[in-house]
XYZ file of C-alpha atoms in Angstrom:
553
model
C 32.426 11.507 -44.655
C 33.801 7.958 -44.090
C 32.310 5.438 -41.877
C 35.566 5.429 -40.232
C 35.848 9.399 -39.906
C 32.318 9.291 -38.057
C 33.339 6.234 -35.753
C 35.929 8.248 -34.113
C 33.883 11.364 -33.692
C 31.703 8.974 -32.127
C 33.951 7.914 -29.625
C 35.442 11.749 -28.899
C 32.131 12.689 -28.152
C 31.217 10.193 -25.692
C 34.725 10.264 -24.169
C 33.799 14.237 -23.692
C 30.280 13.207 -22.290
C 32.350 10.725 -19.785
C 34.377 13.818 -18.825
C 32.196 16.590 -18.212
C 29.617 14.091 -16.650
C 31.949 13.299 -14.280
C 32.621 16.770 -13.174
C 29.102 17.494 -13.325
C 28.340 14.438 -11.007
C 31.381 15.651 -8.598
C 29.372 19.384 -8.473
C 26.256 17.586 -7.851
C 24.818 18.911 -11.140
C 22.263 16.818 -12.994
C 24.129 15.276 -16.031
C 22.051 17.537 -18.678
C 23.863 20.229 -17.937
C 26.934 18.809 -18.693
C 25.939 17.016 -22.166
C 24.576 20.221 -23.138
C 28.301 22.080 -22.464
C 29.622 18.765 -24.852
C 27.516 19.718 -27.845
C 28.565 23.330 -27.023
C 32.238 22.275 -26.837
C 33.212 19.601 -29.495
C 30.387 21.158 -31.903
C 30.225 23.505 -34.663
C 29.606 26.465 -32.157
C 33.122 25.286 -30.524
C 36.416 23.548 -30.832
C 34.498 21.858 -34.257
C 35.782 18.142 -33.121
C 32.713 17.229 -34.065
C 30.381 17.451 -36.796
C 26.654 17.113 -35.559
C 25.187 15.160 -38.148
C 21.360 13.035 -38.981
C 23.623 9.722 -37.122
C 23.458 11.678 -33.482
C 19.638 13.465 -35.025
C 18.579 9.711 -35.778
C 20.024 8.694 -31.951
C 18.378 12.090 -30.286
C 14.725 10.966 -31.949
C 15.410 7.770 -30.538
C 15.680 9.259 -27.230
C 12.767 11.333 -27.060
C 10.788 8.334 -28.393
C 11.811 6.636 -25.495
C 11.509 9.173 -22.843
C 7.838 9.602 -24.047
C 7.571 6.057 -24.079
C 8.496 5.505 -20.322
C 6.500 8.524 -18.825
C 3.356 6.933 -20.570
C 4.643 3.485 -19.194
C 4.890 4.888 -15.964
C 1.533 6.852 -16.001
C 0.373 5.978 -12.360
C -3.529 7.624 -12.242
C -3.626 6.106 -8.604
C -0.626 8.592 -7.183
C -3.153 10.863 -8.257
C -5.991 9.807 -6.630
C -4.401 8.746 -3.707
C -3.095 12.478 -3.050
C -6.268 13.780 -3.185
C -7.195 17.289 -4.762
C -3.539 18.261 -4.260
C -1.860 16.913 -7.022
C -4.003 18.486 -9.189
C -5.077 21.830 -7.544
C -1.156 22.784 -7.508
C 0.018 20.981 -10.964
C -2.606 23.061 -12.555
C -2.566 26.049 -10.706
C 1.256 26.285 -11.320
C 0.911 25.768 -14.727
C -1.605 27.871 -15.204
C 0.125 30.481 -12.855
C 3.531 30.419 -14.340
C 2.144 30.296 -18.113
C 0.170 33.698 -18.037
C 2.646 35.557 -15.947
C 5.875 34.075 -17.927
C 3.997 35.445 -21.133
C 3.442 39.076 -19.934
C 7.170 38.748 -18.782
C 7.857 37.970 -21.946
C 5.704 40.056 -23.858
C 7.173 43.612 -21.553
C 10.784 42.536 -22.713
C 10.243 42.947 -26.214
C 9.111 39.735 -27.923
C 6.357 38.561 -30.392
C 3.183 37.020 -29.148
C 4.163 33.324 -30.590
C 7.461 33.587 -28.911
C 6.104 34.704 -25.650
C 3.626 32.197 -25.805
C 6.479 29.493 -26.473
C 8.479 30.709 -23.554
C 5.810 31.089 -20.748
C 4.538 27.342 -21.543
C 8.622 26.380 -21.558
C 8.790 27.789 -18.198
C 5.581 25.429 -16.474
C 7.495 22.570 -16.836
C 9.682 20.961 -14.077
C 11.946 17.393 -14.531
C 10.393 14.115 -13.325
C 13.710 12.573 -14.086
C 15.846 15.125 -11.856
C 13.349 15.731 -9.324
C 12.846 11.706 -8.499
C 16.721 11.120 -8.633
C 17.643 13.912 -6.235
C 14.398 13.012 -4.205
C 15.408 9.083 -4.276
C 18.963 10.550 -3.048
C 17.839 11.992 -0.321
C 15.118 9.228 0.969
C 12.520 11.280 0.592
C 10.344 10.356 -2.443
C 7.420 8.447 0.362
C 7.367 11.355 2.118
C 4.505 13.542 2.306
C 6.027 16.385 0.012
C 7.826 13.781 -2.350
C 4.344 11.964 -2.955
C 2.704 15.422 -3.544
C 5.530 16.291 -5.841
C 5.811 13.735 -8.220
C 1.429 13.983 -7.987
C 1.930 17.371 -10.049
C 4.875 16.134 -11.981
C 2.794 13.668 -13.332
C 0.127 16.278 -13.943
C 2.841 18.135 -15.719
C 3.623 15.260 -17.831
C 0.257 14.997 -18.940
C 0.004 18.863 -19.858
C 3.131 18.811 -21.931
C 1.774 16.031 -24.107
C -1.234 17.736 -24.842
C 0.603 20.700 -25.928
C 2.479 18.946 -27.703
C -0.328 17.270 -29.699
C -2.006 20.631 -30.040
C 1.126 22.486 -31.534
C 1.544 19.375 -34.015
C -2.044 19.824 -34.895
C -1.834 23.430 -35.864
C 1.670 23.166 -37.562
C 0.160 20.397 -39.733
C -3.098 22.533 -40.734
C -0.557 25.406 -42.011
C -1.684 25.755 -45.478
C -5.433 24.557 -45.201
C -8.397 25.968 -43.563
C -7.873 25.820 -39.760
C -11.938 23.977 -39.467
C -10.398 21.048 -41.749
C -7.545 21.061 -40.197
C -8.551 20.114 -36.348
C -11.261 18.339 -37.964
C -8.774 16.227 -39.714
C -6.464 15.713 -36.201
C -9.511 15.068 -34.063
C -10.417 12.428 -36.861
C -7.027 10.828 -36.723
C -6.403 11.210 -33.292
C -10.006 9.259 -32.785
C -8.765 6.646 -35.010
C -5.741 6.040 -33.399
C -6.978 5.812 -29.777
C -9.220 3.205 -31.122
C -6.668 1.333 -32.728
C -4.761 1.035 -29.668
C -7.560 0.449 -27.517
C -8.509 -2.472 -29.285
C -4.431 -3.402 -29.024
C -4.685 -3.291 -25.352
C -7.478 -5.164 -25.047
C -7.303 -8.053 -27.268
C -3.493 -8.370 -28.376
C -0.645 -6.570 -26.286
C -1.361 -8.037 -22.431
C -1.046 -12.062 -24.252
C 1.698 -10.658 -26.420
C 3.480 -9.432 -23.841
C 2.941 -12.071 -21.488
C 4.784 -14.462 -23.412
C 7.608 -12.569 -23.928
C 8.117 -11.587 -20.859
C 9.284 -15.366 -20.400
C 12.346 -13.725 -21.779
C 13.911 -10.544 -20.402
C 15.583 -9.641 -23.474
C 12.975 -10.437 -25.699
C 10.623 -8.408 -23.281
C 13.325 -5.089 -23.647
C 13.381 -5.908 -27.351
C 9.448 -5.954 -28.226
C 9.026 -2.767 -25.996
C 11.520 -0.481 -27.616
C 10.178 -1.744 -30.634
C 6.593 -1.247 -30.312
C 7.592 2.346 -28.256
C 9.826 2.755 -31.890
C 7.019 2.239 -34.201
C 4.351 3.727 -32.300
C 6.452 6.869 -32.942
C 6.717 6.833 -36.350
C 3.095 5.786 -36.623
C 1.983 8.943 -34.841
C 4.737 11.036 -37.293
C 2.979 9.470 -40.600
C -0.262 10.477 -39.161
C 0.887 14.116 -38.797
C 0.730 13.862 -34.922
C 4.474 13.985 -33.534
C 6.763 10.917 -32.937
C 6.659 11.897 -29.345
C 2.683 11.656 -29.041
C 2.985 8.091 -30.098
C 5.622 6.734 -28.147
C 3.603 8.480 -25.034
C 0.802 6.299 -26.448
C 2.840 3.400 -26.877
C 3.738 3.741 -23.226
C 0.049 4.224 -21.848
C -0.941 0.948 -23.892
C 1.512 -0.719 -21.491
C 0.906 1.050 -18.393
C -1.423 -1.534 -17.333
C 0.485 -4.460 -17.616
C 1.776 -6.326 -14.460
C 5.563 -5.968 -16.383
C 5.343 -2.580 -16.368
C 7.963 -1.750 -13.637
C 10.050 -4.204 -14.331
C 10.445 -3.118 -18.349
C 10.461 0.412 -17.308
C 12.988 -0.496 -14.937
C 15.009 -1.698 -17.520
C 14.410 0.803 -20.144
C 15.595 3.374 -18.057
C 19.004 3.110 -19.033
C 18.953 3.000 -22.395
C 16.885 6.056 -22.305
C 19.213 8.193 -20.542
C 21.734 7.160 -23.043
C 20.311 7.913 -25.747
C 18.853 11.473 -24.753
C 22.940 12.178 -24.534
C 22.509 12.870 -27.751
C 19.886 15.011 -27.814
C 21.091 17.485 -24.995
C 24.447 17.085 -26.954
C 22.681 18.390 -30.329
C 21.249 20.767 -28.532
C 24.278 22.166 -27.569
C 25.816 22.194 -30.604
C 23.564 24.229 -32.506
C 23.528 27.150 -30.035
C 24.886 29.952 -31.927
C 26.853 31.352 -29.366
C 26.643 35.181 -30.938
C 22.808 35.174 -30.803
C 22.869 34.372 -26.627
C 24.660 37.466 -25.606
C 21.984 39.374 -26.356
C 19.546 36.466 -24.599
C 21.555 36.887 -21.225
C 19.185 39.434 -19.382
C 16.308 38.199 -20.657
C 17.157 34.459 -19.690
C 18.236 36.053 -15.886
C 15.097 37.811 -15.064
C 13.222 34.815 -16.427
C 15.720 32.501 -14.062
C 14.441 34.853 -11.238
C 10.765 33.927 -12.176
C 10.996 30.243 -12.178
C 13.233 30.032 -9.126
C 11.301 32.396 -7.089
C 7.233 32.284 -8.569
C 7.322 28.434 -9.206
C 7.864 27.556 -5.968
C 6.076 30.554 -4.486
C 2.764 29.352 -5.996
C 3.155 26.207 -4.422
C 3.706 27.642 -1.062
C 0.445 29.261 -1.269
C -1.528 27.014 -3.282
C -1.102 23.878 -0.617
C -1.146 26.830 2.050
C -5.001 27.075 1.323
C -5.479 23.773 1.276
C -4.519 23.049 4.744
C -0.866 21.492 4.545
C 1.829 22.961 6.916
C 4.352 25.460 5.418
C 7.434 23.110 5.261
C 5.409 20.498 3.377
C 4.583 23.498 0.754
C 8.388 24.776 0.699
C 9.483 21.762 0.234
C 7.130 20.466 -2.400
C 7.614 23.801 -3.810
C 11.258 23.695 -4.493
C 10.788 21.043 -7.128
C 9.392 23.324 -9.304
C 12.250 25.806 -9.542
C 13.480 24.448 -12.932
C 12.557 23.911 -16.009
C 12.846 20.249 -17.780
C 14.188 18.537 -20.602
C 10.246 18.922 -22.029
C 10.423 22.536 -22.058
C 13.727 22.241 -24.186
C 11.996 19.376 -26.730
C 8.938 21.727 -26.441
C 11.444 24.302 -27.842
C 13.098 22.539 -30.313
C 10.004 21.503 -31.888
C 8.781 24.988 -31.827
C 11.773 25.554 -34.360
C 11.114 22.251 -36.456
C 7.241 23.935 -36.821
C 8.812 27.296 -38.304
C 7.043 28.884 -34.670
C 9.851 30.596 -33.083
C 13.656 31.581 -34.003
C 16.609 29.931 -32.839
C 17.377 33.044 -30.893
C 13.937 32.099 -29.084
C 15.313 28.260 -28.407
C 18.562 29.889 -27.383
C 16.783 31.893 -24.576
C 15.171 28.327 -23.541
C 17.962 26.263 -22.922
C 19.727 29.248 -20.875
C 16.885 29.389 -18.757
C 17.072 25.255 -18.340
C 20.602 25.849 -17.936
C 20.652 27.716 -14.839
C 17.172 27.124 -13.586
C 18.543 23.070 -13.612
C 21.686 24.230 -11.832
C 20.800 26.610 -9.004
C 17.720 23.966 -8.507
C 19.914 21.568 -7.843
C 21.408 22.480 -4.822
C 18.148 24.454 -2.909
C 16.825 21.297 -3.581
C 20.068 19.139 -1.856
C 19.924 21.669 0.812
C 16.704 22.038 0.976
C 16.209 21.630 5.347
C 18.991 24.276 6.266
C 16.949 26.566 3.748
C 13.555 25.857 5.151
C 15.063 26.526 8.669
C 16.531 29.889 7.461
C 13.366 31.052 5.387
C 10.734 29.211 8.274
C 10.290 32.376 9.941
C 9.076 34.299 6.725
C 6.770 32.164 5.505
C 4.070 31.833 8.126
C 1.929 34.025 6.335
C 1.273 30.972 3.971
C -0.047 28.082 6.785
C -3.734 28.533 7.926
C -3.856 28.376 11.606
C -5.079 24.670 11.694
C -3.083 22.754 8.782
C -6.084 20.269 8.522
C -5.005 18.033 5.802
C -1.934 16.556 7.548
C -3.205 17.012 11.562
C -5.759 14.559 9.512
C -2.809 12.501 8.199
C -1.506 12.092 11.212
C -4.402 10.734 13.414
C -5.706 8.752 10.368
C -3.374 4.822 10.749
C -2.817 3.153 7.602
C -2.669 -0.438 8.455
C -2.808 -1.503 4.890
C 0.166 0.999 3.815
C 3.781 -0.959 3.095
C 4.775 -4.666 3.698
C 6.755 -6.370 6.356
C 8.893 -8.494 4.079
C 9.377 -8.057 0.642
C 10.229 -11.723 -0.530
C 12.430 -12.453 -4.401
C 11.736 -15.254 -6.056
C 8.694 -17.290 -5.615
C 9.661 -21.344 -6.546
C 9.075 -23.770 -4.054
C 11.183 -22.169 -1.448
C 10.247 -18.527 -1.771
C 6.794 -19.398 -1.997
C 7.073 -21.726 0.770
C 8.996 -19.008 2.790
C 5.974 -16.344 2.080
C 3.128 -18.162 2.711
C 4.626 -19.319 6.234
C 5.026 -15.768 6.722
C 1.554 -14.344 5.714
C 0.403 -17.264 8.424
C 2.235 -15.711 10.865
C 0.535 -12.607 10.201
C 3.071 -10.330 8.118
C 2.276 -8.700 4.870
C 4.255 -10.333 2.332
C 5.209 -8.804 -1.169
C 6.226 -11.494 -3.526
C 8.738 -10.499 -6.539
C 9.184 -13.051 -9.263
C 10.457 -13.047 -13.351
C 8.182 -15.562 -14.052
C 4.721 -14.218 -15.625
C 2.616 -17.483 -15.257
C 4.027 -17.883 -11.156
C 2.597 -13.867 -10.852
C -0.789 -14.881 -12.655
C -0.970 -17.735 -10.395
C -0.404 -16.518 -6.958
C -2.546 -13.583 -7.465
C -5.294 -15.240 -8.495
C -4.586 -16.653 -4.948
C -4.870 -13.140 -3.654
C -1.583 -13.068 -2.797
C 0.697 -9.545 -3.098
C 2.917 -10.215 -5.967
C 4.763 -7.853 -8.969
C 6.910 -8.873 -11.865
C 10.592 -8.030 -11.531
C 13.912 -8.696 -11.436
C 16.243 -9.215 -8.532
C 19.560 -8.164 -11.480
C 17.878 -5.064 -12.365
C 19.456 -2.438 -10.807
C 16.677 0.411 -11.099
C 13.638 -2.452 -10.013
C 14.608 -1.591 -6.436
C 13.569 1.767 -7.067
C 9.953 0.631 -7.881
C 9.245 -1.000 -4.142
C 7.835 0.290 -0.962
C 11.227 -0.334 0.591
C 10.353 2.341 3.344
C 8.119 0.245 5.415
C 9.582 -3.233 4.598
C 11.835 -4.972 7.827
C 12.562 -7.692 5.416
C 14.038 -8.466 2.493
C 14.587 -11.717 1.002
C 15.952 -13.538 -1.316
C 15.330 -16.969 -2.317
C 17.509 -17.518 -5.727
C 21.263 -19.120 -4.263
C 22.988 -17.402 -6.673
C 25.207 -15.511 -6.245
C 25.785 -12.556 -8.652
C 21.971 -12.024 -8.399
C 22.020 -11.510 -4.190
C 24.725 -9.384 -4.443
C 23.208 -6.819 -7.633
C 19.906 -7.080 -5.324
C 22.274 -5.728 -2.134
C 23.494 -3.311 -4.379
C 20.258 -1.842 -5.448
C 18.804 -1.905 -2.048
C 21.739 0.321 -0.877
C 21.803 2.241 -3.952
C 18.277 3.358 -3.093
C 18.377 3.754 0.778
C 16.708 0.680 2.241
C 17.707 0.443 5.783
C 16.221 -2.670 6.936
C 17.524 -6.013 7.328
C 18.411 -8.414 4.383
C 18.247 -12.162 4.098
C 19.744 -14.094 1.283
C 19.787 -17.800 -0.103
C 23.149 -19.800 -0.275
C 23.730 -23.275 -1.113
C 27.474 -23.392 -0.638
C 29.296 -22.542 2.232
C 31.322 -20.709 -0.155
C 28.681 -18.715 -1.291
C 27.436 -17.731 2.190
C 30.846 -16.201 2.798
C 30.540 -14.042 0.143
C 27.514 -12.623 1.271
C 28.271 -12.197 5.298
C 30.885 -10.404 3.832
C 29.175 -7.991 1.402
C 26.918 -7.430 4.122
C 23.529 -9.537 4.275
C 22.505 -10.360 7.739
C 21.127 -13.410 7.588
C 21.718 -16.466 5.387
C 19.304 -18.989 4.828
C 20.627 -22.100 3.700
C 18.164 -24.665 2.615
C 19.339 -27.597 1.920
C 21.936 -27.815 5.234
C 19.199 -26.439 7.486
C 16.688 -29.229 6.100
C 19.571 -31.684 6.441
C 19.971 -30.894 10.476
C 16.044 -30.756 10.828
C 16.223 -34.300 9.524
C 18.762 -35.864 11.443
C 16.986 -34.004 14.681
C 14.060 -36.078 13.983
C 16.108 -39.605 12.567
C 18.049 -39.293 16.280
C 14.780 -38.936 17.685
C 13.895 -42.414 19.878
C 12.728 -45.247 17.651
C 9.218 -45.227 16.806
C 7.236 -48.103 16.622
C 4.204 -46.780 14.536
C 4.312 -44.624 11.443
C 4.951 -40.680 12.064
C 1.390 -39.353 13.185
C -0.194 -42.424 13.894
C -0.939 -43.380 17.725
């Protein structure tokens, strides 16, 4: 096929993406569902617009790569920690949970062990990406259930990797005695942890602490060490997702790390298009028919026992029953890991398409229907309150202790951009004064610096629309910017919006001009330095005429 021929496929399909995301936005749907229906649609199991070909397979590895890459990037032990035994009581104990009752589901309707096994490990999963958008939405992701949520997601995340890296492991010791086999993994896998140990210690943080001077360079050097950590891991019979995880985790540490992530994110979700889209395209639409009842009762299971497990699981623990129900309902889906855990199932020979098939339904509606108990997720509780008070105990310890326990050291008072002269002027006057100041600043070496001071202070970007998403913004009163231009105050305004800070906002102008602008897009206070250290001067100049120096008697 010409270059030309493949160019304009290229642009049909992404002008059906634009289409069907749209309407999928306007139902509230998460925008899987709709690239799925593209590859569907425009595929060879459609209209046959387009032929799905290794350009969009070479795009859809790229994706996953990068997904991997940015989960491992964002791999926060301390949300963890901080939650306690919670996070990993429930992430485990649904897991666990929905993985042996999903395979004797699976197993009574009719199919092979493998399959079943395939399926029920499918169904544990739930989506970090949809769950923290839709919580983000709806302000909630620093509340008590959204911080115990995306504990267990994270706990997730690290399950499906490991599965991943076993299934690789025992497709790639097909053929040879199973001993040599693992042996040969665990050898590799040893080897490879070491390798990137030594990375992190000795090379990557003054690598990247250079580039990050730049912010393309920084993007650049990230997707291409998340890139070639992924074929690494392929070459060394791993998977390429295992070593774009590890790509990520060998960043994770790095004071960049939002900031890149931030920015990665995307690029990411452009390129997994692809992937949901090829996905799509080879369902064989004859083979789900017969998928339909199985994929429904399974539905029934996820949306239902996922959440149900939950429920009881923080029940016993001592939370209150609308912290469970609510934490509860992000697990009523299944993810786009459960779908890549399916579709490499089928690369390793391990299960049918008919199997994969089965999958994506299940993701299909599972993602929908989630979608909106989750959006509506207070009129439910109110509805349902009544019939689940079997699952409190009678004194919900845990948070009666979270709410007599104060947290003085929790949030900051002013989260302050840019730290030059002004900014850092501006934060250190205001850590005098007693607030807790959060600096934000581009510059590595100015972040080294200050918090070697022991001053609060993250890389980032004030343009980067997703960096917003990254701060306490909750507890802040303040926000403030020091950099006058600008473009940059109002993409920071935007953000903050975009992500539901309610506080107030100050911003930098150096033209009247300027300060127009950003009355009028809505900042409520501008500071202006240089006319405000023009009046303080004359105040003192008009000041009676001294007759020794300033400070002298």
């Amino acid at each position: 096929m010409g270059s030309g021929n493949i160019f304009y496929e290229f642009a049909l399909l992404l002008a059906a993406a634009g289409v069907l995301g749209f309407v999928a936005h306007w139902l509230k749907q998460p925008l899987i569902v709709a690239f799925i229906a593209v590859g569907v649609l425009v595929g060879p199991a459609g209209l046959k617009w387009v032929s799905i070909g290794s350009e969009i397979d070479l795009l859809a590895k790229t994706g996953i790569a990068l997904l991997l890459f940015t989960v491992g990037l964002k791999l926060d032990l301390n949300v963890i920690r901080t939650m306690g035994p919670v996070s990993l009581a429930t992430g485990l104990g649904q897991v666990t949970f929905t993985s042996v009752i999903g395979y004797l589901l699976c197993l009574a309707m009719g199919f092979s062990h493998l399959a079943s096994l395939y399926v029920a490990v499918a169904l544990t999963f739930s989506s970090t990406i949809i769950i923290v958008k839709l919580l983000s939405d709806k302000r909630e992701i620093d509340s008590l259930h959204g911080r115990i949520a995306i504990g267990f997601l994270i706990v997730q995340d690290l399950v499906v990797v490991l599965v991943m890296i076993a299934l690789t492991a025992f497709g790639a010791s097909t053929g040879v005695h199973w001993v040599q086999g693992i042996s040969l993994v665990v050898v590799k896998g040893i080897g490879l942890l070491v390798a990137v140990g030594l990375l992190m210690r000795y090379v990557l943080p003054r690598l990247y602490h250079h580039a990050a001077r730049s912010a393309e360079l920084l993007t650049t050097l990230a997707i291409g060490w998340a890139v070639a950590m992924a074929a690494i891991g392929d070459w060394l019979g791993f998977s390429k997702e295992v070593g774009a995880f590890l790509a990520g985790v060998s960043l994770a540490g790095l004071p960049h790390r939002e900031a890149l992530g931030s920015r990665l994110i995307g690029l990411r979700d452009f390129l997994l298009l692809f992937f949901f889209v090829d996905l799509g395209a080879h369902l064989k639409l004859s083979l789900l028919g017969s998928q339909l009842m199985p994929s429904l009762a399974l539905s029934l299971f996820v949306l239902v026992g996922n959440p149900l497990i939950v429920i009881i699981i923080m029940g016993r623990m001592g939370y209150r029953k609308r912290t469970g129900f609510l934490a509860g309902l992000t697990v009523a889906q299944i993810s786009e890991f459960s779908l890549m855990l399916g579709a490499l199932g089928k690369e390793l020979g391990h299960i049918s398409g008919e199997v994969l098939g089965l999958i994506t339904l299940v993701g299909l509606i599972t993602i929908t229907l989630s979608t909106y108990l989750i959006l509506y997720s207070h009129p439910l509780y109110d509805w349902l309150a009544p019939f689940l008070s079997w699952s409190e105990k009678k004194n919900p310890f845990r948070e009666v202790e979270l709410e007599t326990t104060t947290e003085p050291s929790r949030g900051f008072d002013t989260i302050v951009f840019g730290l030059g002269r002004f900014g850092n002027h501006l934060s250190r006057e205001l850590t005098e004064r007693g607030q807790r100041v959060l600096g934000v600043d581009f510059d590595p070496d100015v972040v080294h610096r200050l918090r070697e001071s022991g001053h609060s202070v993250v890389y980032g970007d004030a343009e980067d629309p997703e960096f917003a998403s990254t701060l306490p913004l909750s507890h802040a009163r303040w926000v403030v910017s020091s950099v006058p231009q600008v473009s940059v105050n109002l993409a920071l305004l935007h953000a903050l919006s975009r992500y539901g800070y309610s506080g107030s906002i100050a911003a930098t102008a150096h033209h009247e001009r300027d300060a127009a602008t950003l009355r009028n897009a809505g900042v409520h206070l501008i500071l202006l330095p240089f006319a405000d250290a023009a009046k303080e001067a004359i105040d003192q100049l008009s000041e009676p005429e001294r007759t020794e120096p300033h400070g002298q008697p």
